[in-house]
Amino acid sequence: MTANCETRAFAPDDPMEATPGNKNKNAPAPRNAEPNRDALRFIVSEACQSSGACAAYLSAADNRAPINVGVTPQKSHTDCVSSLTRIVHHTEQPHHISAPLAGSRTQESHLLPPHCSAASAFPLIGITGKALGVLVLLFENTQWQRLLLSRKTQTNGFVQTLQALLAPQIAYAHTKAFLNIAADWTWERNADGRTVIHHCSKRPPSTSEDLLTHALHNPAYSARFKTLIDSRVPFRDERQSVDVGTGKKTVSLSGEPVFTSNGDYLGCRGIARDVSEEEAYTKRIRFQAKRDPLTGLANRTTFKKQLKRTFDDWMEHGDRATLFHLDLDKFKMLNDTYGHAFGDQILKVVARRLKTIPSEEATIARLGGDEFAIIDPALFRRVAIKDCAQALIRTLNEPLEINGTCIRLGCSIGVSVLPEDGATGEQLLGNADLALYSAKKAGRNRFHFFTPQMRGKVEAKETARQAIGEAHRANEIGLKFLEIRDMDGDTLLGAEAVLTCARGEIGAQHMRALRFTLAQTDEAVEIGTNFIRRACIQMADWNQRLDTQKFVSVALNPAQAEDPNLSQTISRIVAETGLGYSNLQLNILPESLRRDSVSLKRQLLHLSELGVALGLVDYGSLMVSPFHYVSAGIKKLNLDLSQIDRLDHHSTRQSLGRALVNFAHQLGCEVCVSGYQGHLDDTQVKTLGGRTYLRDQVDDAVSANALETILFG
């Protein structure tokens, strides 16, 4: 087929031919759709003679040079013709100008050329009702209105003929314009298998002028093209990549069959486009839709699709796989310290290192932030999985240098195995996430396999969350108090209020442990606000009746710490209850401070200026930088000895507690000691150097009535 493929330029005024210089009666090339200019000139000349005009001009709507008859074009004629053409194109009605009578002047008479007494212009209306062109007649000694009716009728007949001749010419010009926009080539193939290619010369030349010929010479595409032609049905956007020596190019072909009125097949014709840039852009978009733009790893969407395919393989063939869920240790601190550009460089290095560990079958993805995941179908034996997890940790522990700064990362990994650790892809990923959380909680820079007990803990927390919500709606959330006493004189200075729940086995200690579960309830802020209000009401009542200034200490749950209206809420409670700002201590969780919330810090500093004492819960138990609490105006540190671990077998809780109290004093902070029961006696706890202490454990908190009895002793 391709041996009969020829190429020629498609000049603007040339008809399409089956082969250049050799017409073939069976070719599907159209008849000359553009009427001969000489035919138009003849009709214009006849119209000129029949009307007695001295000159005639035909201006077509496709902006070609006007056809003039009678005289050589002159500038004076051109100005008049142009003006009348514009007027008639706008109005689509005949327009006449005549010379004024002696001593008078009309508004348009200045448009008439010298030696002309009148001018008339007629629109040539197409089937759409729009003007295809304008015929302008110039008169020397007469005007249109004075012509005999027979001359007018004859001239109008020529106008109708011009309309009929001009319509296909305009349509043809429009078609060529559309082709120049839509195609780089047109092509034709006759019933004998001969193909002709025409290059649309108004289009920018292709990098390779014979790109379409290259495509048609490609054996695979040539066979496909022949199949499409032989099917004798229209086809659209059939694409083929071609190697043209300088790289890959892509050609798109569209075509439709041509039949005679009797149904005889003549061949096929269509257009071709160089879609190389479009194809490259589409591939780039597809790649970006599947990949993380920073690291080039698979993104979350791609990873979930691969996870589904892995499950399908297991269902169909029993193929097992292992999922690793990774989270970088210390990344947030480094990102905040050195900036996001520095953090991006870290993530790129991590991505490169991750690629060196799993098998070639593994899919490695960045799920977001510093969170990564790997699904590896080549790993299913526990020993091999452990080796891979340890290799990942070792690799990410190796020092790396970014912009001259040497840093060392770590990573925590959660591992789940298909099929025992998940019935769906989402469950497998979720269980790996639970194992990751367990690894982080155990000290980071380690890996944990998922165990069913992890899921049990989550389900227990969900049960507790629902119970807390139901208890709140049933008005079963209450509060109890713990005495806060002075270390030196053992004077009762105030009380710490703790939440209680009358539903099930959720006691005060359990409620404290469930503070993050509480924060996930829809009513978390409401529960916290009511808790603080009730505690303030009670302490304000006691202070008024005792004429004293004792304080109440309350902890904010995580949801309250994220409330943008926190300071307004506290101020309203203080005003409503009559408790002074200085008689209230708000305790903040370390986890809330570590979020580095600008809003929280601003509100805490505002409350501190009003006189509210600010405290930190669980001082010494979590890695909370002093910068976090000192910069937020926190001066009261709550040291729970039951929550701190000994550094080694030589240290004791007493020595650790004393060291933490001394460090707090150097920061200008006061310490309230709690949780010493079972570790220290009342005498030993007073040697730590704290300002105050809680006499009882949380589970030994007393009711308001019981504390009132102590106060009013």
XYZ file of C-alpha atoms in Angstrom:
713
model
C 0.000 0.000 0.000
C 2.653 2.467 0.976
C 4.442 2.174 -2.353
C 1.517 4.061 -3.891
C 1.700 6.901 -1.332
C 2.500 10.324 -2.842
C 2.871 13.778 -1.283
C 2.144 17.258 -2.676
C 1.552 20.734 -1.321
C -2.058 21.771 -0.827
C -1.949 25.280 -2.272
C -4.786 27.627 -1.237
C -6.362 27.884 -4.670
C -5.746 24.353 -5.943
C -8.359 21.581 -5.963
C -7.459 18.296 -4.326
C -6.376 15.616 -6.783
C -5.932 11.874 -6.562
C -2.354 12.103 -7.893
C -0.490 15.203 -9.022
C -0.583 15.649 -12.763
C -2.448 12.391 -13.373
C -6.205 12.490 -12.702
C -7.883 9.204 -11.925
C -11.582 8.911 -12.622
C -12.004 6.561 -9.659
C -10.271 8.915 -7.207
C -12.377 10.238 -4.360
C -11.101 13.767 -4.885
C -13.965 16.273 -4.956
C -14.957 18.219 -7.988
C -13.570 21.731 -8.133
C -15.572 23.250 -5.314
C -14.193 26.749 -6.013
C -15.851 28.389 -9.060
C -13.519 29.846 -11.661
C -12.764 33.494 -11.063
C -13.312 34.084 -14.761
C -16.908 32.882 -14.407
C -17.508 35.389 -11.637
C -15.839 38.109 -13.686
C -18.125 37.265 -16.636
C -21.290 37.535 -14.565
C -20.128 40.795 -12.972
C -19.406 42.133 -16.467
C -22.907 41.140 -17.630
C -24.448 42.872 -14.626
C -22.415 45.961 -15.436
C -23.605 46.033 -19.037
C -27.244 45.276 -18.290
C -27.432 48.127 -15.771
C -25.508 50.596 -17.919
C -22.885 51.076 -15.175
C -19.414 52.369 -16.014
C -17.724 49.991 -13.540
C -18.660 47.077 -11.302
C -16.942 45.493 -8.291
C -17.608 42.226 -6.487
C -16.281 41.975 -2.907
C -16.522 38.498 -1.346
C -16.947 37.876 2.345
C -13.709 35.872 2.530
C -11.656 39.091 2.265
C -10.209 38.373 -1.174
C -9.336 41.222 -3.516
C -12.523 42.590 -5.181
C -13.294 41.530 -8.758
C -13.479 44.726 -10.818
C -14.986 45.175 -14.298
C -14.966 48.134 -16.654
C -11.960 50.164 -15.549
C -8.576 49.729 -14.013
C -8.973 49.953 -10.205
C -8.394 53.490 -8.980
C -7.979 54.757 -5.445
C -11.093 56.913 -5.766
C -13.120 53.859 -6.779
C -11.582 51.765 -4.029
C -12.624 54.207 -1.289
C -16.196 54.321 -2.558
C -16.425 50.542 -2.986
C -14.974 49.904 0.473
C -17.401 52.337 2.118
C -20.463 50.917 0.389
C -19.325 47.332 1.071
C -19.061 48.027 4.800
C -22.492 49.652 4.863
C -24.233 46.823 3.007
C -22.444 44.088 4.967
C -23.780 45.732 8.121
C -27.351 46.410 6.952
C -27.668 43.507 4.480
C -29.906 45.825 2.414
C -29.278 47.554 -0.990
C -27.790 51.013 -0.641
C -27.801 53.885 -3.203
C -25.858 57.166 -3.448
C -26.538 59.851 -6.056
C -24.957 63.224 -6.880
C -26.835 66.188 -5.363
C -28.727 68.699 -7.408
C -26.964 71.934 -8.276
C -26.341 74.031 -5.175
C -27.135 71.161 -2.749
C -25.168 68.410 -1.043
C -26.197 65.101 0.562
C -24.513 63.428 3.529
C -22.897 60.617 1.447
C -22.406 62.329 -1.900
C -18.744 62.984 -1.044
C -18.123 59.251 -1.345
C -18.796 59.303 -5.107
C -15.651 59.107 -7.287
C -14.990 61.937 -9.776
C -17.086 61.731 -12.941
C -19.606 59.386 -11.254
C -23.203 60.515 -10.806
C -24.380 57.619 -8.648
C -23.423 54.316 -6.988
C -25.489 51.326 -5.942
C -24.527 48.342 -3.760
C -26.407 45.019 -3.502
C -25.890 42.300 -0.871
C -25.417 38.729 -2.092
C -27.353 36.763 0.514
C -26.527 33.111 1.226
C -28.833 30.361 2.511
C -28.018 31.337 6.103
C -29.370 34.841 5.516
C -25.926 36.405 5.860
C -24.154 38.397 3.164
C -21.692 36.359 1.099
C -20.449 39.468 -0.664
C -21.444 42.828 -2.143
C -21.876 43.917 -5.788
C -21.134 47.631 -6.300
C -22.178 49.433 -9.545
C -20.831 52.903 -10.458
C -22.794 55.139 -12.882
C -21.644 58.159 -14.924
C -24.807 59.655 -16.450
C -27.638 57.886 -14.690
C -28.597 56.142 -11.436
C -30.355 52.941 -10.375
C -33.680 54.590 -9.669
C -33.922 55.895 -13.278
C -33.252 52.543 -14.963
C -35.988 50.842 -16.913
C -37.731 48.005 -15.079
C -36.437 45.501 -17.641
C -32.829 46.521 -16.949
C -33.382 46.277 -13.218
C -34.958 42.835 -13.592
C -32.092 41.613 -15.751
C -29.468 42.975 -13.341
C -31.268 41.396 -10.351
C -31.078 38.096 -12.196
C -27.323 38.443 -12.447
C -27.206 39.239 -8.719
C -29.023 35.940 -8.026
C -26.544 34.107 -10.267
C -23.609 35.660 -8.387
C -25.133 34.513 -5.099
C -25.384 30.948 -6.425
C -21.772 30.980 -7.701
C -20.284 32.690 -4.656
C -21.865 30.407 -2.012
C -19.695 27.332 -2.798
C -16.608 29.540 -3.101
C -17.138 30.913 0.428
C -17.918 27.438 1.765
C -14.777 26.128 0.093
C -12.659 28.911 1.599
C -14.135 28.223 5.031
C -13.460 24.504 4.665
C -9.821 25.156 3.798
C -9.538 27.525 6.753
C -10.961 24.879 9.051
C -8.545 22.309 7.630
C -5.608 24.626 8.199
C -6.705 24.938 11.832
C -7.618 21.304 12.450
C -5.078 19.351 10.408
C -1.442 19.208 9.362
C -2.280 17.049 6.351
C -5.242 15.871 4.321
C -5.130 12.471 2.693
C -7.107 10.519 0.105
C -7.144 6.875 -0.901
C -8.972 5.590 -3.930
C -10.578 2.207 -4.463
C -7.398 0.924 -6.142
C -5.320 1.499 -2.992
C -3.520 4.639 -4.187
C -2.968 7.191 -1.413
C -2.208 10.895 -1.802
C -1.073 13.163 1.032
C -1.507 16.939 0.930
C 0.413 19.141 3.359
C -1.627 22.086 4.595
C 0.870 24.829 3.814
C -0.645 27.388 6.178
C 0.247 25.190 9.161
C 3.791 25.390 10.626
C 5.947 22.686 9.043
C 6.421 19.493 11.004
C 9.811 18.641 12.473
C 9.853 15.901 9.885
C 8.064 16.924 6.677
C 7.277 13.315 5.789
C 6.114 12.322 9.277
C 2.806 10.955 7.975
C 4.652 9.000 5.298
C 6.860 7.516 8.046
C 3.722 6.444 9.879
C 2.158 4.851 6.821
C 5.372 2.972 6.115
C 5.350 1.492 9.613
C 4.282 -2.148 9.069
C 2.068 -2.357 12.145
C 0.334 0.946 11.458
C 0.120 0.266 7.724
C -1.813 -2.946 8.425
C -4.017 -1.111 10.946
C -4.650 1.698 8.417
C -5.617 -0.813 5.733
C -8.005 -2.542 8.141
C -9.685 0.784 8.945
C -9.997 1.654 5.240
C -11.368 -1.753 4.295
C -13.997 -1.571 7.044
C -15.584 1.327 5.089
C -16.808 3.028 8.244
C -15.694 6.385 9.688
C -12.836 6.350 12.197
C -11.476 9.045 14.517
C -8.146 9.843 16.132
C -6.278 6.629 15.375
C -2.758 7.215 16.734
C 0.656 5.806 15.901
C 4.076 6.559 17.396
C 6.845 6.859 14.817
C 10.610 6.947 15.247
C 11.847 9.684 12.909
C 15.497 9.507 13.878
C 15.419 12.539 16.208
C 12.978 10.890 18.588
C 9.447 9.599 18.858
C 6.600 11.409 17.086
C 2.884 10.630 17.176
C 0.436 10.938 14.266
C -3.362 10.960 14.512
C -5.556 9.933 11.535
C -9.276 10.425 11.044
C -11.231 9.513 7.934
C -14.492 8.415 6.369
C -15.445 6.457 3.236
C -16.691 8.107 0.010
C -19.547 6.602 -2.042
C -21.325 7.590 -5.241
C -25.029 8.370 -5.223
C -25.526 4.781 -6.366
C -23.600 3.433 -3.376
C -20.437 2.539 -5.301
C -17.310 2.783 -3.136
C -14.824 5.392 -4.397
C -12.314 5.369 -1.570
C -11.662 7.221 1.658
C -10.506 10.689 2.651
C -9.558 12.322 5.914
C -7.164 14.443 7.907
C -3.958 13.780 9.835
C -2.407 15.669 12.736
C 0.990 15.757 14.387
C -0.073 15.193 18.012
C 3.412 14.641 19.439
C 3.237 17.576 21.873
C -0.313 16.690 22.892
C 0.684 13.076 23.469
C 3.742 14.087 25.499
C 1.619 16.447 27.603
C -1.000 13.734 28.176
C 1.678 11.264 29.260
C 3.142 13.875 31.593
C -0.264 14.557 33.147
C -0.921 10.832 33.544
C 2.454 10.388 35.199
C 1.843 13.317 37.550
C -1.581 11.924 38.432
C 0.087 8.691 39.560
C 3.244 10.075 41.151
C 4.232 12.265 44.042
C 5.641 15.401 42.366
C 8.421 15.895 44.944
C 9.909 12.400 45.210
C 8.678 10.681 42.048
C 7.310 7.828 44.150
C 3.785 6.516 43.718
C 1.153 8.742 45.360
C -1.626 7.668 47.714
C -4.134 7.071 44.900
C -1.727 4.863 42.951
C -0.755 2.980 46.098
C -4.376 2.182 46.944
C -4.956 0.912 43.399
C -1.879 -1.288 43.675
C -3.107 -2.495 47.059
C -6.387 -3.539 45.417
C -4.514 -5.370 42.622
C -2.425 -7.150 45.266
C -5.608 -8.300 46.981
C -7.040 -9.457 43.655
C -3.876 -11.501 43.049
C -4.237 -13.078 46.452
C -7.919 -13.896 45.836
C -7.151 -15.393 42.426
C -3.759 -17.024 42.910
C -3.149 -17.000 46.679
C -0.192 -14.603 46.315
C 0.805 -13.152 49.683
C 2.400 -9.763 50.361
C 3.683 -7.492 53.133
C 2.818 -3.865 53.789
C 5.252 -1.513 55.555
C 3.892 1.800 56.866
C 6.745 4.219 57.650
C 6.913 7.551 59.411
C 10.115 9.575 59.795
C 11.305 10.397 63.302
C 12.418 13.995 64.016
C 11.328 15.189 60.572
C 8.894 17.807 61.847
C 11.533 19.308 64.137
C 14.068 19.502 61.289
C 11.479 20.888 58.884
C 10.466 23.594 61.371
C 14.071 24.412 62.251
C 15.615 24.615 58.799
C 12.577 25.374 56.635
C 10.388 23.564 54.134
C 12.967 23.629 51.321
C 15.371 21.780 53.626
C 12.615 19.314 54.513
C 11.894 18.699 50.816
C 15.542 17.769 50.256
C 15.322 15.289 53.139
C 12.252 13.661 51.598
C 14.022 13.290 48.242
C 16.985 11.554 49.873
C 14.654 9.286 51.842
C 12.820 8.327 48.634
C 16.098 7.385 46.942
C 17.166 5.282 49.909
C 13.837 3.488 50.150
C 14.196 2.299 46.559
C 17.348 0.346 47.449
C 15.779 -2.015 50.002
C 12.562 -3.783 48.837
C 12.308 -6.143 45.866
C 11.813 -4.950 42.294
C 8.172 -6.027 42.550
C 7.500 -3.624 45.429
C 5.452 -0.439 45.102
C 6.885 2.423 47.152
C 4.653 5.419 47.824
C 4.692 8.708 49.621
C 1.270 8.976 51.242
C 1.788 12.581 52.351
C 4.091 14.637 54.567
C 6.781 12.315 55.964
C 4.544 9.262 55.658
C 5.575 6.434 53.310
C 4.267 2.967 52.502
C 5.616 -0.100 50.734
C 3.656 -3.099 49.457
C 5.992 -5.950 48.531
C 4.532 -9.186 47.066
C 7.963 -10.854 47.222
C 8.001 -10.756 51.028
C 5.809 -13.045 53.098
C 8.157 -15.052 55.351
C 8.480 -13.502 58.785
C 12.296 -13.721 58.893
C 12.623 -11.968 55.531
C 10.100 -9.309 56.605
C 12.112 -8.603 59.766
C 15.328 -8.361 57.754
C 13.709 -5.881 55.354
C 12.276 -3.736 58.186
C 15.648 -3.643 59.960
C 17.390 -2.751 56.691
C 14.946 0.136 56.159
C 15.648 1.484 59.646
C 19.440 1.132 59.234
C 19.376 2.849 55.854
C 17.308 5.784 57.063
C 19.480 6.050 60.186
C 22.589 6.722 58.118
C 23.753 10.373 58.305
C 22.880 12.633 55.402
C 24.112 16.060 54.436
C 21.759 18.779 53.228
C 23.228 22.122 52.161
C 26.309 21.532 54.281
C 24.315 20.478 57.369
C 24.800 16.906 58.553
C 21.726 15.373 60.140
C 20.591 11.938 61.267
C 17.035 10.696 60.878
C 15.210 7.682 62.179
C 11.994 5.956 61.235
C 9.219 3.978 62.852
C 7.557 1.169 60.900
C 4.278 -0.680 61.215
C 4.019 -4.022 59.437
C 0.916 -5.931 58.312
C 0.909 -9.162 56.303
C -1.590 -10.308 53.678
C -3.871 -12.186 54.214
C -3.824 -12.650 57.985
C -3.791 -8.943 58.897
C -6.615 -7.625 56.724
C -9.674 -8.660 54.775
C -9.465 -5.543 52.557
C -6.742 -3.220 51.343
C -8.014 -0.435 53.581
C -7.954 -2.757 56.592
C -4.440 -3.947 55.796
C -3.221 -0.327 55.607
C -5.168 0.613 58.723
C -3.676 -2.246 60.706
C -0.169 -1.302 59.559
C -0.948 2.213 60.788
C -1.905 0.817 64.211
C 1.390 -1.084 64.319
C 3.206 2.128 63.347
C 1.528 3.988 66.212
C 2.607 1.209 68.564
C 6.218 1.463 67.347
C 6.262 5.212 67.878
C 4.759 4.890 71.325
C 7.395 2.278 72.248
C 10.218 4.727 71.611
C 10.506 5.271 67.840
C 13.206 4.043 65.464
C 11.812 0.505 65.531
C 9.222 -1.689 63.825
C 6.187 -3.516 65.165
C 4.081 -6.222 63.560
C 0.347 -5.752 63.763
C -1.392 -7.839 66.418
C -5.145 -8.302 66.970
C -4.747 -6.736 70.417
C -3.956 -3.404 68.709
C -7.301 -3.503 66.942
C -8.951 -4.469 70.240
C -7.563 -1.337 71.888
C -8.925 0.815 69.094
C -12.332 -0.790 69.332
C -12.291 -0.335 73.111
C -11.539 3.357 72.652
C -14.389 3.663 70.179
C -16.731 1.998 72.657
C -15.547 4.421 75.341
C -16.002 7.394 72.994
C -19.597 6.417 72.366
C -20.174 5.836 76.077
C -18.840 9.302 76.951
C -21.123 10.916 74.388
C -24.124 8.999 75.700
C -23.193 9.851 79.304
C -23.020 13.545 78.453
C -26.432 13.492 76.839
C -27.808 11.632 79.882
C -26.204 14.178 82.269
C -23.953 11.488 83.767
C -20.692 13.468 83.469
C -19.615 14.801 86.861
C -16.561 16.106 88.680
C -14.556 15.330 91.784
C -11.660 17.069 93.497
C -8.100 16.412 94.652
C -6.515 18.496 97.403
C -3.588 20.699 96.375
C -1.358 21.319 99.403
C 1.685 23.420 100.108
C 4.920 21.411 100.425
C 6.222 23.447 103.374
C 3.270 23.912 105.690
C 0.910 21.317 104.244
C -1.700 24.069 103.873
C -4.632 23.348 101.547
C -4.172 25.964 98.791
C -6.774 24.755 96.329
C -8.125 21.764 94.454
C -7.700 20.036 91.122
C -11.018 19.205 89.479
C -11.224 15.890 87.604
C -13.905 14.568 85.254
C -15.940 11.538 86.272
C -18.474 9.421 84.450
C -21.260 7.458 86.110
C -21.639 5.117 83.130
C -20.044 1.672 83.277
C -16.515 1.391 84.623
C -15.280 4.785 83.392
C -13.793 6.192 86.574
C -11.770 9.367 87.110
C -8.456 7.691 86.210
C -10.037 6.131 83.121
C -11.451 9.509 82.079
C -7.967 11.024 82.305
C -6.542 8.225 80.171
C -9.353 8.764 77.680
C -8.727 12.490 77.211
C -7.879 12.020 73.520
C -10.868 9.737 73.098
C -12.975 12.451 74.690
C -11.578 14.974 72.204
C -12.944 12.863 69.332
C -16.543 13.121 70.540
C -18.814 15.673 68.923
C -19.508 17.211 72.342
C -15.851 17.489 73.469
C -15.759 21.305 73.665
C -19.183 21.430 75.313
C -18.186 18.800 77.898
C -14.949 20.655 78.660
C -16.667 24.015 78.948
C -19.336 22.668 81.333
C -16.600 20.984 83.380
C -14.657 24.238 83.825
C -17.829 26.214 84.557
C -18.970 23.787 87.268
C -15.493 23.737 88.870
C -15.370 27.558 88.891
C -18.876 27.846 90.339
C -17.956 25.473 93.162
C -14.646 27.173 94.032
C -16.220 30.656 93.834
C -18.911 29.512 96.285
C -16.338 28.113 98.719
C -14.178 31.248 98.524
C -17.155 33.486 99.219
C -18.363 31.446 102.181
C -14.854 31.035 103.639
C -13.742 34.553 102.688
C -10.577 33.067 101.191
C -8.735 33.018 97.857
C -8.180 29.359 97.040
C -7.749 28.314 93.419
C -9.126 25.546 91.234
C -6.955 23.705 88.696
C -8.590 22.257 85.553
C -7.180 20.556 82.448
C -8.180 21.475 78.887
C -9.024 18.529 76.672
C -7.355 18.519 73.196
C -10.520 19.768 71.472
C -10.689 22.819 73.759
C -7.041 23.611 72.987
C -7.981 23.832 69.300
C -11.026 26.023 69.948
C -10.436 29.497 68.425
C -12.808 30.969 71.027
C -11.009 29.509 74.071
C -9.969 32.809 75.704
C -13.437 34.304 75.190
C -15.050 31.213 76.728
C -12.790 31.341 79.817
C -13.370 35.072 80.286
C -17.139 34.553 80.075
C -16.998 31.725 82.667
C -14.946 33.852 85.065
C -17.393 36.725 84.703
C -20.462 34.513 85.144
C -19.168 32.593 88.179
C -17.498 35.455 90.012
C -14.246 33.522 90.414
C -11.231 35.763 89.970
C -8.794 35.165 87.119
C -6.028 34.594 89.685
C -8.087 31.804 91.273
C -8.089 29.711 88.090
C -5.296 27.481 86.729
C -5.634 26.037 83.220
C -3.505 22.966 82.503
C -2.418 22.198 78.935
C -1.544 18.769 77.530
C 1.962 18.379 76.027
C 0.436 17.043 72.809
C -1.565 20.249 72.391
C 1.561 22.382 72.807
C 3.544 20.304 70.322
C 1.133 21.260 67.559
C 2.750 24.709 67.581
C -0.635 26.351 67.164
C -0.223 30.099 66.809
C -3.872 30.569 67.797
C -3.478 28.552 71.030
C -0.297 30.357 72.050
C -1.884 33.763 71.400
C -4.925 32.888 73.506
C -2.835 31.461 76.364
C -0.687 34.583 76.526
C -3.854 36.700 76.611
C -5.263 34.655 79.503
C -1.920 34.892 81.314
C -2.061 38.684 81.033
C -5.532 38.577 82.608
C -4.094 36.697 85.602
C -4.985 33.074 84.794
C -2.266 30.652 85.906
C -1.149 28.306 83.118
C 0.099 24.791 83.822
C 1.599 21.868 81.892
C 0.228 18.347 82.368
C 2.661 15.400 82.673
C 5.832 17.450 82.948
C 8.845 15.204 82.322
C 6.947 12.339 80.704
C 7.123 13.452 77.060
C 9.695 15.178 74.906
C 8.292 18.678 75.146
C 10.835 21.407 74.616
C 10.900 24.064 77.375
C 10.546 26.557 74.556
C 7.037 25.273 73.925
C 5.709 25.940 77.416
C 7.820 28.916 78.501
C 7.004 30.865 75.323
C 3.284 30.169 75.905
C 3.386 31.760 79.387
C 3.217 28.456 81.298
C 4.744 28.709 84.789
C 3.081 25.785 86.622
C 4.453 22.307 85.870
C 2.577 19.197 87.007
C 5.068 16.384 87.670
C 3.386 12.961 87.831
C 6.051 10.570 89.175
C 4.019 7.535 88.095
C 4.368 8.625 84.465
C 8.149 8.982 84.273
C 10.504 6.112 83.548
C 13.932 5.588 85.097
C 16.834 6.230 82.751
C 18.772 3.151 83.997
C 18.917 0.821 86.960
C 20.992 3.312 89.001
C 18.412 6.113 88.879
C 15.325 6.341 91.064
C 12.090 8.215 90.699
C 13.194 10.357 93.629
C 16.452 11.393 91.936
C 14.715 11.973 88.600
C 11.994 13.969 90.293
C 14.530 16.140 92.136
C 16.424 16.795 88.887
C 13.265 17.787 87.040
C 12.191 20.122 89.864
C 15.625 21.797 89.882
C 15.462 22.262 86.114
C 11.999 23.825 86.425
C 13.252 26.247 89.067
C 16.020 27.380 86.708
C 13.297 28.191 84.153
C 11.412 30.201 86.771
C 8.599 27.656 87.036
C 6.832 26.087 90.012
C 6.215 22.318 90.274
C 3.205 20.429 91.669
C 4.120 16.783 92.396
C 1.618 13.930 92.074
C 1.556 10.180 91.491
C 4.213 9.497 94.126
C 2.086 7.003 96.069
C 3.701 3.562 95.942
C 7.079 5.102 95.117
C 7.716 7.705 97.836
C 6.192 8.430 101.244
C 4.886 11.856 102.320
C 8.219 12.794 103.863
C 10.290 11.826 100.812
C 8.078 13.694 98.399
C 8.666 16.922 100.293
C 12.417 16.587 99.743
C 11.988 16.982 95.967
C 11.726 20.743 96.261
C 8.315 21.197 94.626
C 5.983 24.076 95.517
C 2.816 21.973 95.958
C 1.651 18.364 95.781
C -1.512 16.320 95.315
C -2.117 14.243 98.458
C -4.239 11.584 96.729
C -4.246 9.671 93.465
C -6.822 10.422 90.777
C -8.968 7.398 91.623
C -9.143 8.677 95.219
C -10.656 12.027 94.199
C -13.500 13.097 96.473
C -16.877 14.642 95.861
C -17.577 18.331 96.351
C -19.383 17.547 99.630
C -16.416 15.587 100.969
C -13.961 18.352 100.113
C -16.316 20.916 101.602
C -16.212 19.011 104.873
C -12.404 19.234 104.830
C -12.465 22.944 103.980
C -14.965 23.853 106.655
C -13.408 21.275 109.093
